Tab-separated table of C-alpha atoms in Angstrom:
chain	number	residue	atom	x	y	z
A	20	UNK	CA	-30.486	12.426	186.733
A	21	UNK	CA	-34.021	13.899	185.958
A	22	UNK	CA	-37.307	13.503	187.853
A	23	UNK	CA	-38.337	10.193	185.627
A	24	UNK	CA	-39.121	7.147	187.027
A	25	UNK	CA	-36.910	4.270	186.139
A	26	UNK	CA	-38.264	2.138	183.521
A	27	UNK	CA	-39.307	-1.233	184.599
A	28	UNK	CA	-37.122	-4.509	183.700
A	29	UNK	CA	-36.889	-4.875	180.576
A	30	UNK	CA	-37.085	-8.678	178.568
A	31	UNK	CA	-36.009	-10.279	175.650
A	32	UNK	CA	-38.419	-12.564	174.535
A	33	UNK	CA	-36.610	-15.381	175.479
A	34	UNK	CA	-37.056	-14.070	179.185
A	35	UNK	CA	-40.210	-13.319	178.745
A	36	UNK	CA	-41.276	-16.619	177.338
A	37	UNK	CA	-39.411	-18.240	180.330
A	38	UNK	CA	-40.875	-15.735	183.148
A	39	UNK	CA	-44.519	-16.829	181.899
A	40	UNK	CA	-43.761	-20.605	181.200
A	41	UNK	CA	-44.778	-20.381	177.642
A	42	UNK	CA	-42.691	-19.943	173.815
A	43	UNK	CA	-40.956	-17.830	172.618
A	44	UNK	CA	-43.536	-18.062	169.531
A	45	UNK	CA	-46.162	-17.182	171.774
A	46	UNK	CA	-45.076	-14.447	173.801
A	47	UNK	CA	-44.531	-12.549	170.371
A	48	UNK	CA	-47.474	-13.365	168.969
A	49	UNK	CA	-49.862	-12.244	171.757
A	50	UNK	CA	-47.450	-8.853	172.191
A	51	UNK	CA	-47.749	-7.560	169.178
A	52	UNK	CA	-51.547	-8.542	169.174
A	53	UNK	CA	-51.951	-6.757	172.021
A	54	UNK	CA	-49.781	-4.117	171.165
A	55	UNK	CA	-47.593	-5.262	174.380
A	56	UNK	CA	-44.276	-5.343	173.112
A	57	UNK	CA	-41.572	-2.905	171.709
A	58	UNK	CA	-39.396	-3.764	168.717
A	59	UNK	CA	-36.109	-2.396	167.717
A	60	UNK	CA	-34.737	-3.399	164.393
A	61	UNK	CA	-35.843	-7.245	165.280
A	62	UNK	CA	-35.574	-7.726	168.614
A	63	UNK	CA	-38.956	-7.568	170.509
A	64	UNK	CA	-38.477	-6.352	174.234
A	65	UNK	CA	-41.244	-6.700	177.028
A	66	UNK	CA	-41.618	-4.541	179.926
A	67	UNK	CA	-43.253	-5.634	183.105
A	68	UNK	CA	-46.580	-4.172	182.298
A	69	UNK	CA	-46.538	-5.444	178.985
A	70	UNK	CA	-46.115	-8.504	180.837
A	71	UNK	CA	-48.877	-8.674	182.932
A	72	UNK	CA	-50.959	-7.507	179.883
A	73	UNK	CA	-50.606	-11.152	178.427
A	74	UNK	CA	-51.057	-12.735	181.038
A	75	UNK	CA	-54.222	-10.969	181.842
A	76	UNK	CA	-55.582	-11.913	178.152
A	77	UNK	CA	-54.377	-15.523	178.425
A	78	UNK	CA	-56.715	-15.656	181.588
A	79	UNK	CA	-59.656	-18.249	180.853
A	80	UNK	CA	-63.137	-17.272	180.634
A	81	UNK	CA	-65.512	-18.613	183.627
A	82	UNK	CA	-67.017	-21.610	181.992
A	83	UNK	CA	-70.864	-22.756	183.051
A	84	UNK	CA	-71.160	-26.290	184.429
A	85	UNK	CA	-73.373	-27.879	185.552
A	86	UNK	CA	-72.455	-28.523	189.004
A	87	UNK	CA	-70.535	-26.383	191.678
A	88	UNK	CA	-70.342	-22.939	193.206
A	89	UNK	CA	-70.765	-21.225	189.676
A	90	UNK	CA	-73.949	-22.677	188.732
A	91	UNK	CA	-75.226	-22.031	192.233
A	92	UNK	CA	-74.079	-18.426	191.676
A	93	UNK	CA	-75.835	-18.182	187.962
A	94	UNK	CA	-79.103	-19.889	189.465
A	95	UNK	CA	-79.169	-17.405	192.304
A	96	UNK	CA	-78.945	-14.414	190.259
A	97	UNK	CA	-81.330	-15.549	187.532
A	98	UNK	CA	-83.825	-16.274	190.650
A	99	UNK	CA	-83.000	-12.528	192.101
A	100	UNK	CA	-83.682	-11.308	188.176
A	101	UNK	CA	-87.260	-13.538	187.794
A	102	UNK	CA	-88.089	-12.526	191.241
A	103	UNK	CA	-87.912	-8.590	190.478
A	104	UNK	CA	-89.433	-8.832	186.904
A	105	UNK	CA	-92.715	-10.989	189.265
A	106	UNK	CA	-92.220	-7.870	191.375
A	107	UNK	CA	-92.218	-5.656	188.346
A	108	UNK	CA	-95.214	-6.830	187.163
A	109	UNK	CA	-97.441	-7.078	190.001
A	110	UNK	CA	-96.927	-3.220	190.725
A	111	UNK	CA	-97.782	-2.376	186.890
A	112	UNK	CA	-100.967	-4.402	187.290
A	113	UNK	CA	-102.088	-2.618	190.151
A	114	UNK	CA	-101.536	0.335	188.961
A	115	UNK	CA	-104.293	-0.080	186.143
């Protein structure tokens, strides 16, 4: 044996599809988008990090709305970002 690592498991995309709860379709579509897949002859194959690569991009985005802990977060930063631009501006005028 050399000084390699093992590989990680390795999955059909059957098992792959299965192991995220998704399709077959899917999990080969999104792989080879990525670039998170291996193919031999036709067979695509899916390693663990390949893996967590979809799932990371299937993530979804934060959306804004109009109520809850987001909105309070947005509001406080744009307050923070009109508060230092006030800041900003009252130190250039006194400058002149």
């Amino acid at each position: 044996m050399t000084g390699n690592p093992p590989l990680d498991q390795i999955y059909t995309a059957d098992e792959a599809a299965e192991r995220l709860r998704t399709t077959r379709r899917m999990i080969i579509k999104v792989g080879r988008e990525l670039g998170a897949c291996s193919v031999l002859q036709r067979e695509y194959l899916f390693s663990e990090s390949d893996l967590l690569k979809i799932w990371h991009a299937k993530r979804a985005l934060p959306v804004r709305g109009k109520t809850g802990f987001m909105k309070d977060l947005l509001v406080e930063r744009d307050m923070e970002s009109l508060r230092n631009a006030l800041i900003a501006a009252r130190i250039k005028k006194r400058r002149k």
